[in-house]
PDB file of C-alpha atoms in Angstrom:
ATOM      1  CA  UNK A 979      47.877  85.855 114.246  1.00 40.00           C
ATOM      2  CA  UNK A 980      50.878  83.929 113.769  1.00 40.00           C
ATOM      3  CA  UNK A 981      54.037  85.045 115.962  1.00 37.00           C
ATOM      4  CA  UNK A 982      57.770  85.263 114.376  1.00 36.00           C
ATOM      5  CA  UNK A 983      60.056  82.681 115.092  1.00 35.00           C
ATOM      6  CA  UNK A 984      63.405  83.593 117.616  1.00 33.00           C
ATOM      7  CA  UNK A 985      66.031  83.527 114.890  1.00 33.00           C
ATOM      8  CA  UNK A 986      68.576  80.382 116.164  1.00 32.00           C
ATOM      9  CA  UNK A 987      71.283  81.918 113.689  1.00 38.00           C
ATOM     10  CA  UNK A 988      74.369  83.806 115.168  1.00 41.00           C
ATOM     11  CA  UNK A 989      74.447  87.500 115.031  1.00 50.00           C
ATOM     12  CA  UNK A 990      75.773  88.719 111.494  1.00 64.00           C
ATOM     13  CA  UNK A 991      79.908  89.196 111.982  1.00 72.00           C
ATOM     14  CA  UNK A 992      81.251  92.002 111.093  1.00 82.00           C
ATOM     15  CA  UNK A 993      82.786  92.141 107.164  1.00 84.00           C
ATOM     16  CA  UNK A 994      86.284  91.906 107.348  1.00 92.00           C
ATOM     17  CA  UNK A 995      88.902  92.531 104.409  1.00 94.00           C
ATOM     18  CA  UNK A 996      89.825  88.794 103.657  1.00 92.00           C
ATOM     19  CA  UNK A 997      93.694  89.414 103.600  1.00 94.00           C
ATOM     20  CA  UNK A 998      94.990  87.971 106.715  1.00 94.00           C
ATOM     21  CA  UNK A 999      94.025  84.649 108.199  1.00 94.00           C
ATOM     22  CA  UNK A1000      92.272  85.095 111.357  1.00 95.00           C
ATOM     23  CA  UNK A1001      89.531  83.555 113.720  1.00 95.00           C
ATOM     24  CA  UNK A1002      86.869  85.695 115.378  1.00 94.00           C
ATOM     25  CA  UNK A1003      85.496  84.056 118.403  1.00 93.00           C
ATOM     26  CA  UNK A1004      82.241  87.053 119.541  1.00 90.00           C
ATOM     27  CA  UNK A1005      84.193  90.573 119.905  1.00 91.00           C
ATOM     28  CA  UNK A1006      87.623  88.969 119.666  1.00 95.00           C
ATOM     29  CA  UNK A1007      89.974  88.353 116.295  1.00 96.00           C
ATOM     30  CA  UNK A1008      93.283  86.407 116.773  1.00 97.00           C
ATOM     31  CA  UNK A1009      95.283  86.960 113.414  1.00 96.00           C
ATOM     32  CA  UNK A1010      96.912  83.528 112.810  1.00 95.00           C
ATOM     33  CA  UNK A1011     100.043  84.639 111.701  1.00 93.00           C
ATOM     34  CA  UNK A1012     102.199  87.412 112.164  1.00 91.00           C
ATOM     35  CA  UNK A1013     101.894  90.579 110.140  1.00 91.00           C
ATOM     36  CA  UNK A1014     104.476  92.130 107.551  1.00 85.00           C
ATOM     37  CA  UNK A1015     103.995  95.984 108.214  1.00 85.00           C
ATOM     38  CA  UNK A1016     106.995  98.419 107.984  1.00 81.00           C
ATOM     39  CA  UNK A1017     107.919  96.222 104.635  1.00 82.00           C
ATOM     40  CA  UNK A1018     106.022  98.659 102.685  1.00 86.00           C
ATOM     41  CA  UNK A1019     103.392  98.387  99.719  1.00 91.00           C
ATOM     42  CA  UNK A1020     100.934  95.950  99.403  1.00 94.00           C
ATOM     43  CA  UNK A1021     100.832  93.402 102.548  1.00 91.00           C
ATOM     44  CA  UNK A1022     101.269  96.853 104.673  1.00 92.00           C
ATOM     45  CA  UNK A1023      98.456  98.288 102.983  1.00 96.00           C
ATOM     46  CA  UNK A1024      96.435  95.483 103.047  1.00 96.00           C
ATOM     47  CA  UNK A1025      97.476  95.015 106.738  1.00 95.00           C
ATOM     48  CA  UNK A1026      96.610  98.483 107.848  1.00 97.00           C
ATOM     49  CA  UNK A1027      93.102  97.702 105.945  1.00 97.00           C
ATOM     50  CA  UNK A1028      92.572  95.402 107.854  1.00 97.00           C
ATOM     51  CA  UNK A1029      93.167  96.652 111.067  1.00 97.00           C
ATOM     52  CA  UNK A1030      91.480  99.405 110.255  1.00 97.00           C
ATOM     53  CA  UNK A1031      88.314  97.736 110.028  1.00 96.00           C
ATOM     54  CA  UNK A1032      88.365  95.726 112.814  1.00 95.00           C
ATOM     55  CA  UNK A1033      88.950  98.980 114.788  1.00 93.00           C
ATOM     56  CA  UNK A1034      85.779 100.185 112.892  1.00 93.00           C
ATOM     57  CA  UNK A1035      84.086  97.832 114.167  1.00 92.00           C
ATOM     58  CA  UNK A1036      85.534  97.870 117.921  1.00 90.00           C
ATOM     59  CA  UNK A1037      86.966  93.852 117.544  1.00 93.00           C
ATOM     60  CA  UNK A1038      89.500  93.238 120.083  1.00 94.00           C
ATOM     61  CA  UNK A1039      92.322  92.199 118.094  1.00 96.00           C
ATOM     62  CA  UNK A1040      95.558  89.860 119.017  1.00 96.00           C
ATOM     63  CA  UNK A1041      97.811  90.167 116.355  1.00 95.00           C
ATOM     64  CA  UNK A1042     101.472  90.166 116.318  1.00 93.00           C
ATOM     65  CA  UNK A1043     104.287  91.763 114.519  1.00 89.00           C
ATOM     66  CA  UNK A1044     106.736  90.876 111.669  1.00 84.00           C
ATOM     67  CA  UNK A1045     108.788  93.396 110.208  1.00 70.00           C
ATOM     68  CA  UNK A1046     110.637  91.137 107.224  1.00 63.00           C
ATOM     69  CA  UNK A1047     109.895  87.980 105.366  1.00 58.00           C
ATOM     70  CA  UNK A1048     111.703  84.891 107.027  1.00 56.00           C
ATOM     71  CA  UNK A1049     114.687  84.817 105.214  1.00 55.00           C
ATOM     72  CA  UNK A1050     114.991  88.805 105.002  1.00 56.00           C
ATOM     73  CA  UNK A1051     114.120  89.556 101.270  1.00 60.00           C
ATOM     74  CA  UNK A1052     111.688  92.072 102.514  1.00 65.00           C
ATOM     75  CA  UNK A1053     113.730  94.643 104.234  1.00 68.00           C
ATOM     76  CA  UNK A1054     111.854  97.148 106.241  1.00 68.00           C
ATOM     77  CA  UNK A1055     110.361 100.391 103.603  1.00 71.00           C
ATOM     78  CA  UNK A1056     113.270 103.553 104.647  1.00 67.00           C
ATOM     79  CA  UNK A1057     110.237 105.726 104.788  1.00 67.00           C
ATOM     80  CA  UNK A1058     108.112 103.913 107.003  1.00 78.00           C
ATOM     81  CA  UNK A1059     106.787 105.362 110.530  1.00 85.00           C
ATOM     82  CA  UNK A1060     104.896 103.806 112.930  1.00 87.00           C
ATOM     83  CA  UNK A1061     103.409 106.324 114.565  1.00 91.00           C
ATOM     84  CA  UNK A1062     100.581 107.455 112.245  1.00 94.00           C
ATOM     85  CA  UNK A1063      99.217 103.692 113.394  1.00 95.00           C
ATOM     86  CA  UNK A1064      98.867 104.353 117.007  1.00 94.00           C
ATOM     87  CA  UNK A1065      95.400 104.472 116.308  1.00 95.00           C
ATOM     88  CA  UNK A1066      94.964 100.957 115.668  1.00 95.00           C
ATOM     89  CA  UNK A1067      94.783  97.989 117.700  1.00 94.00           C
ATOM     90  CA  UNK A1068      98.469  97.517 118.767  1.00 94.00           C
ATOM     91  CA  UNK A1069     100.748  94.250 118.408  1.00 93.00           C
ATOM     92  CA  UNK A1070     101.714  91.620 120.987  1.00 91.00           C
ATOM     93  CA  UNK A1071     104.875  90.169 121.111  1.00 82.00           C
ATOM     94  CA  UNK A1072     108.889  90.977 121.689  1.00 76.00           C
ATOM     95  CA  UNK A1073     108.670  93.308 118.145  1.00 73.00           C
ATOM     96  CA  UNK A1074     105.752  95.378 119.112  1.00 79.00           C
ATOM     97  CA  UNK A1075     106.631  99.075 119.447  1.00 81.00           C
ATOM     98  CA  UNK A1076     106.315 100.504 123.224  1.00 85.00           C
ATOM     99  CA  UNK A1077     105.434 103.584 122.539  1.00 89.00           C
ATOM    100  CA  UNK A1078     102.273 102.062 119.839  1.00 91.00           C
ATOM    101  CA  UNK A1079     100.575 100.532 123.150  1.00 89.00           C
ATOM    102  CA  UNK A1080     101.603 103.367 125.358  1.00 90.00           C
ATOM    103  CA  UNK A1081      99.732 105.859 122.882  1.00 91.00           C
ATOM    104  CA  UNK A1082      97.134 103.987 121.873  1.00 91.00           C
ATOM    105  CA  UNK A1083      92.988 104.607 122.611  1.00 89.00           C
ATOM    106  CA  UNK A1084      90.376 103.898 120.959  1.00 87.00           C
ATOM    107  CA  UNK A1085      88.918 107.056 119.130  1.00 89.00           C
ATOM    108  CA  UNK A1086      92.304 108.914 118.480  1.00 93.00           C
ATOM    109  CA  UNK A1087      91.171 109.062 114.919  1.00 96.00           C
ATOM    110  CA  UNK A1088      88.013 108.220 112.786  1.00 96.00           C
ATOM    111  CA  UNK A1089      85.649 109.578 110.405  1.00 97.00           C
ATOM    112  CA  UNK A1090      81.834 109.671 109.870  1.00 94.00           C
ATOM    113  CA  UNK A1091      80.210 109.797 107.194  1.00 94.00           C
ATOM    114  CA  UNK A1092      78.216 112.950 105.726  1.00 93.00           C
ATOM    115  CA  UNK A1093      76.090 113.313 102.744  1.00 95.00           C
ATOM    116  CA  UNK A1094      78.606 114.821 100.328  1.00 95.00           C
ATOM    117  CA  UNK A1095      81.640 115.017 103.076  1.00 97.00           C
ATOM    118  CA  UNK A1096      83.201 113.097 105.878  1.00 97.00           C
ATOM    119  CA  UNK A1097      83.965 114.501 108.984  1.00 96.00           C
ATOM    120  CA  UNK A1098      87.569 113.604 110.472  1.00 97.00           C
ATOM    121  CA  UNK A1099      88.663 113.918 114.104  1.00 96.00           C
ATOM    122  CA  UNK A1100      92.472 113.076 114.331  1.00 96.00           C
ATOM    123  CA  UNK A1101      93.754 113.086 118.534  1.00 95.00           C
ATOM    124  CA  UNK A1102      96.858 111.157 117.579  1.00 94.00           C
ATOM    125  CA  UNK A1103      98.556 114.226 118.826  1.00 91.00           C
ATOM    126  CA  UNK A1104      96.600 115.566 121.754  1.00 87.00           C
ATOM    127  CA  UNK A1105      98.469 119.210 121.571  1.00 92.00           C
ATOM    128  CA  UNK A1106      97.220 119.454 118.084  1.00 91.00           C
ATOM    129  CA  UNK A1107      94.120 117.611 118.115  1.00 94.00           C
ATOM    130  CA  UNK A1108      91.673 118.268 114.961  1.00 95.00           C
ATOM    131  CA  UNK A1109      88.292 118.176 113.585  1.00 95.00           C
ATOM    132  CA  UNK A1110      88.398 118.068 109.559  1.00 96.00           C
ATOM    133  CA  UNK A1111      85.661 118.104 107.074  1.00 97.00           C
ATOM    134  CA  UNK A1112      86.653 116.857 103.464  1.00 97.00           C
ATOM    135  CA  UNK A1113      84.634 117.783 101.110  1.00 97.00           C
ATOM    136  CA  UNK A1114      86.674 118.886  98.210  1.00 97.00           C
ATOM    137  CA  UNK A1115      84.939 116.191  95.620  1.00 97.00           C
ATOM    138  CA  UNK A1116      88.358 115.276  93.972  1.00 97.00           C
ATOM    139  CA  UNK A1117      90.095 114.574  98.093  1.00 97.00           C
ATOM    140  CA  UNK A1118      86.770 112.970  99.085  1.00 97.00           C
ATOM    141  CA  UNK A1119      86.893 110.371  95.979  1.00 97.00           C
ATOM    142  CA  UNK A1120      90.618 109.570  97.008  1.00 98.00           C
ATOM    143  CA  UNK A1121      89.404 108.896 100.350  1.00 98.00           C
ATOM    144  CA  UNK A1122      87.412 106.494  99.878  1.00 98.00           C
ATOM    145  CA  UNK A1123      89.047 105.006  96.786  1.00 98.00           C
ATOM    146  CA  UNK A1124      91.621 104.099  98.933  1.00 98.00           C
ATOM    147  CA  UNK A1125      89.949 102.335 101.841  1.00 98.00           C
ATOM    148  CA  UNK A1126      90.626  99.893  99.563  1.00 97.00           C
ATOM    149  CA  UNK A1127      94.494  99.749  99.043  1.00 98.00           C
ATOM    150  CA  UNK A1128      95.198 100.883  95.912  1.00 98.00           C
ATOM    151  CA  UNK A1129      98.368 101.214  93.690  1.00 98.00           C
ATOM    152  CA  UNK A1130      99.292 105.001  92.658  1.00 97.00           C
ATOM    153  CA  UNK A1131      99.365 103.781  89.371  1.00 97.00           C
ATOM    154  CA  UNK A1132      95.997 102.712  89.155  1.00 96.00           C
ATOM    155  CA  UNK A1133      94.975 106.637  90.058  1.00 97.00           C
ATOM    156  CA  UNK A1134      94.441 110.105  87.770  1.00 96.00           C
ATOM    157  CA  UNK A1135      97.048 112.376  87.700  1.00 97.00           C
ATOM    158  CA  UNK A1136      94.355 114.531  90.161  1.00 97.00           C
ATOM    159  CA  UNK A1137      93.569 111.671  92.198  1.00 97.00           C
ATOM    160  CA  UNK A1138      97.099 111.306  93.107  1.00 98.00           C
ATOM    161  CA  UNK A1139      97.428 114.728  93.871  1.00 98.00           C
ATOM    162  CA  UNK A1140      94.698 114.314  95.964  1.00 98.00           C
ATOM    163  CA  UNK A1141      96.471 111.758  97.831  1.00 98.00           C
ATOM    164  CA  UNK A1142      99.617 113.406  98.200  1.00 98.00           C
ATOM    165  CA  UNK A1143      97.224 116.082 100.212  1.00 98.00           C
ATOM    166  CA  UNK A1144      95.443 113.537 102.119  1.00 98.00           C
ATOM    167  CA  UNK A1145      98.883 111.563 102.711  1.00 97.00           C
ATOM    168  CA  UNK A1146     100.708 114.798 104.288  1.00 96.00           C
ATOM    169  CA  UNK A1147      97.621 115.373 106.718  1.00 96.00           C
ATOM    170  CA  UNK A1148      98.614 111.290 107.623  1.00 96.00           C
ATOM    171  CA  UNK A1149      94.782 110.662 106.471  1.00 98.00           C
ATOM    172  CA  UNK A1150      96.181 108.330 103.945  1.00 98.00           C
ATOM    173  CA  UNK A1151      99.750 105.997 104.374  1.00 96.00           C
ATOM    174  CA  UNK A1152     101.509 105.859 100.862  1.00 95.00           C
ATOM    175  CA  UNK A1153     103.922 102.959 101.046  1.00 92.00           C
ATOM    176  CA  UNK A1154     105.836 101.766  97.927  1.00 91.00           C
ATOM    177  CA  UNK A1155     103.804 102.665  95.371  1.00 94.00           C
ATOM    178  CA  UNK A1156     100.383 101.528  97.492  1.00 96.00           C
ATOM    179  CA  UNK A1157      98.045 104.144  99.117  1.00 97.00           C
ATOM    180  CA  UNK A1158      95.356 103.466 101.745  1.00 98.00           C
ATOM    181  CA  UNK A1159      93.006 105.752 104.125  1.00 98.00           C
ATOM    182  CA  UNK A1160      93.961 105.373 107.613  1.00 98.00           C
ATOM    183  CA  UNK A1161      90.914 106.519 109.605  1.00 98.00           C
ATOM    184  CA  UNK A1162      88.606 104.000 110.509  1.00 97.00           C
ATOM    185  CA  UNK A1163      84.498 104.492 110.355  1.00 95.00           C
ATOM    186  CA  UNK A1164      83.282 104.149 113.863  1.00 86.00           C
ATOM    187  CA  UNK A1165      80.472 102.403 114.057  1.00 80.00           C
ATOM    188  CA  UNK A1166      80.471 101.916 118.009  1.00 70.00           C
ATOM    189  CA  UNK A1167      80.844 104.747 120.394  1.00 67.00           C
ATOM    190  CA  UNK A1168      81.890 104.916 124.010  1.00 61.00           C
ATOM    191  CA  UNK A1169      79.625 106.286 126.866  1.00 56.00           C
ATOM    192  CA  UNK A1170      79.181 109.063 127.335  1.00 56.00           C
ATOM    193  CA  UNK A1171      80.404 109.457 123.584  1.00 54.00           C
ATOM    194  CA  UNK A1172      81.851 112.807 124.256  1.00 55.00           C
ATOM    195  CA  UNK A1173      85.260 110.415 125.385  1.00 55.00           C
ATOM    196  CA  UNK A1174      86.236 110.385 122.044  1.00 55.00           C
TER     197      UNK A1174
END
C-alpha cells in the first residue's frame, strides 16, 4: 500500500484583504507603510478591514499610524473616534494613541458564526460588557455586507437603516459615506477559552 508523501509546501497563510502593503513572515505582519485612519471613508474602512482580519486570524501585527496625507489634503474625519478600535491590534510609533495600547486585549470583541445568526461578545467596556445575538435577517445581511467596506450609497434604504442600528451599537464604523463591521471572526481561542 503506497504511503502519502510529507507535503514540502508551507502551511496555507491566512487570506488577507489586499489593501495595504504588508509582509507576513509565520504569525507576524509588518504593514509597509503607515496607515491613513481617522481621515475617514474609504482607506479607514479598508484599513479597519484589514486589521480586522488579521486580528481574526490572531497575526501579530506592526503597523504604524498616519492621521493625514503628506501634504495635509486629508484632514482628520470631525466625527472620528478611536476608541471603538481598541479591539484591534494597536499602532507603533510617536502618533499611536496611549490609551489604544493601554486598553487593548485580544478578545474584547468578536463574533461567531451561527446558522441563521451571529453571536457578538463586545468587552470594549468591561462595566458594560455584552453578549448579542443578531438575527434580525435585514441587520444580519448588513453585517456581513459590510465586512467588506461598502459605500452607503451602494445599500437599500433598509439596509442602511440597518446600519445606522448596527453603527450606534459600534458593531459597524460609518465614516464618510463608507460603512464596515468592526468585530472580527475568531478563529483562534486562548486557553482556557473562557479568557475571552
Amino acid at each position: 500500500m503506497p504511503t502519502a508523501k510529507p507535503s514540502l509546501e508551507a502551511p496555507d497563510r491566512p487570506d488577507l484583504p489586499d489593501v495595504l502593503p504588508y509582509r507576513i513572515n509565520g504569525h507576524h505582519v509588518v504593514v509597509a507603510e503607515p496607515v491613513l485612519l481617522g481621515a475617514g471613508g474609504r482607506p479607514t474602512a479598508q484599513a479597519i478591514q484589514f486589521l480586522r482580519e488579521c486580528q481574526s486570524h490572531a497575526l501579530t501585527v506592526t503597523w504604524s499610524l498616519r492621521r493625514a496625507d503628506a501634504a495635509g489634503h486629508i484632514p482628520p474625519a470631525p466625527d472620528f473616534a478611536f476608541a471603538p478600535l481598541h479591539h484591534l491590534p494597536p499602532p507603533s510609533g510617536p502618533a499611536a494613541p496611549d490609551d489604544w495600547r493601554r486598553a487593548h486585549s485580544y478578545g474584547q470583541l468578536y463574533y461567531r458564526q451561527g446558522p441563521g445568526f451571529v453571536q457578538i461578545k463586545d468587552c470594549r467596556k468591561p462595566d458594560a460588557a455584552v453578549r448579542l445575538t443578531v438575527d434580525h435577517p435585514d441587520l444580519l445581511a448588513a453585517f456581513h455586507t459590510c465586512l467588506d467596506p461598502t459605500t452607503l450609497d451602494d445599500l437599500s434604504h433598509t439596509e442602511r437603516e440597518a446600519v445606522s442600528v448596527l453603527a450606534a451599537e459600534e458593531l459597524v464604523l460609518v465614516t464618510r459615506g463608507w460603512a464596515v463591521s468592526l468585530p472580527p471572526r475568531i478563529r483562534h481561542w486562548t486557553v482556557p477559552d473562557t479568557g475571552i
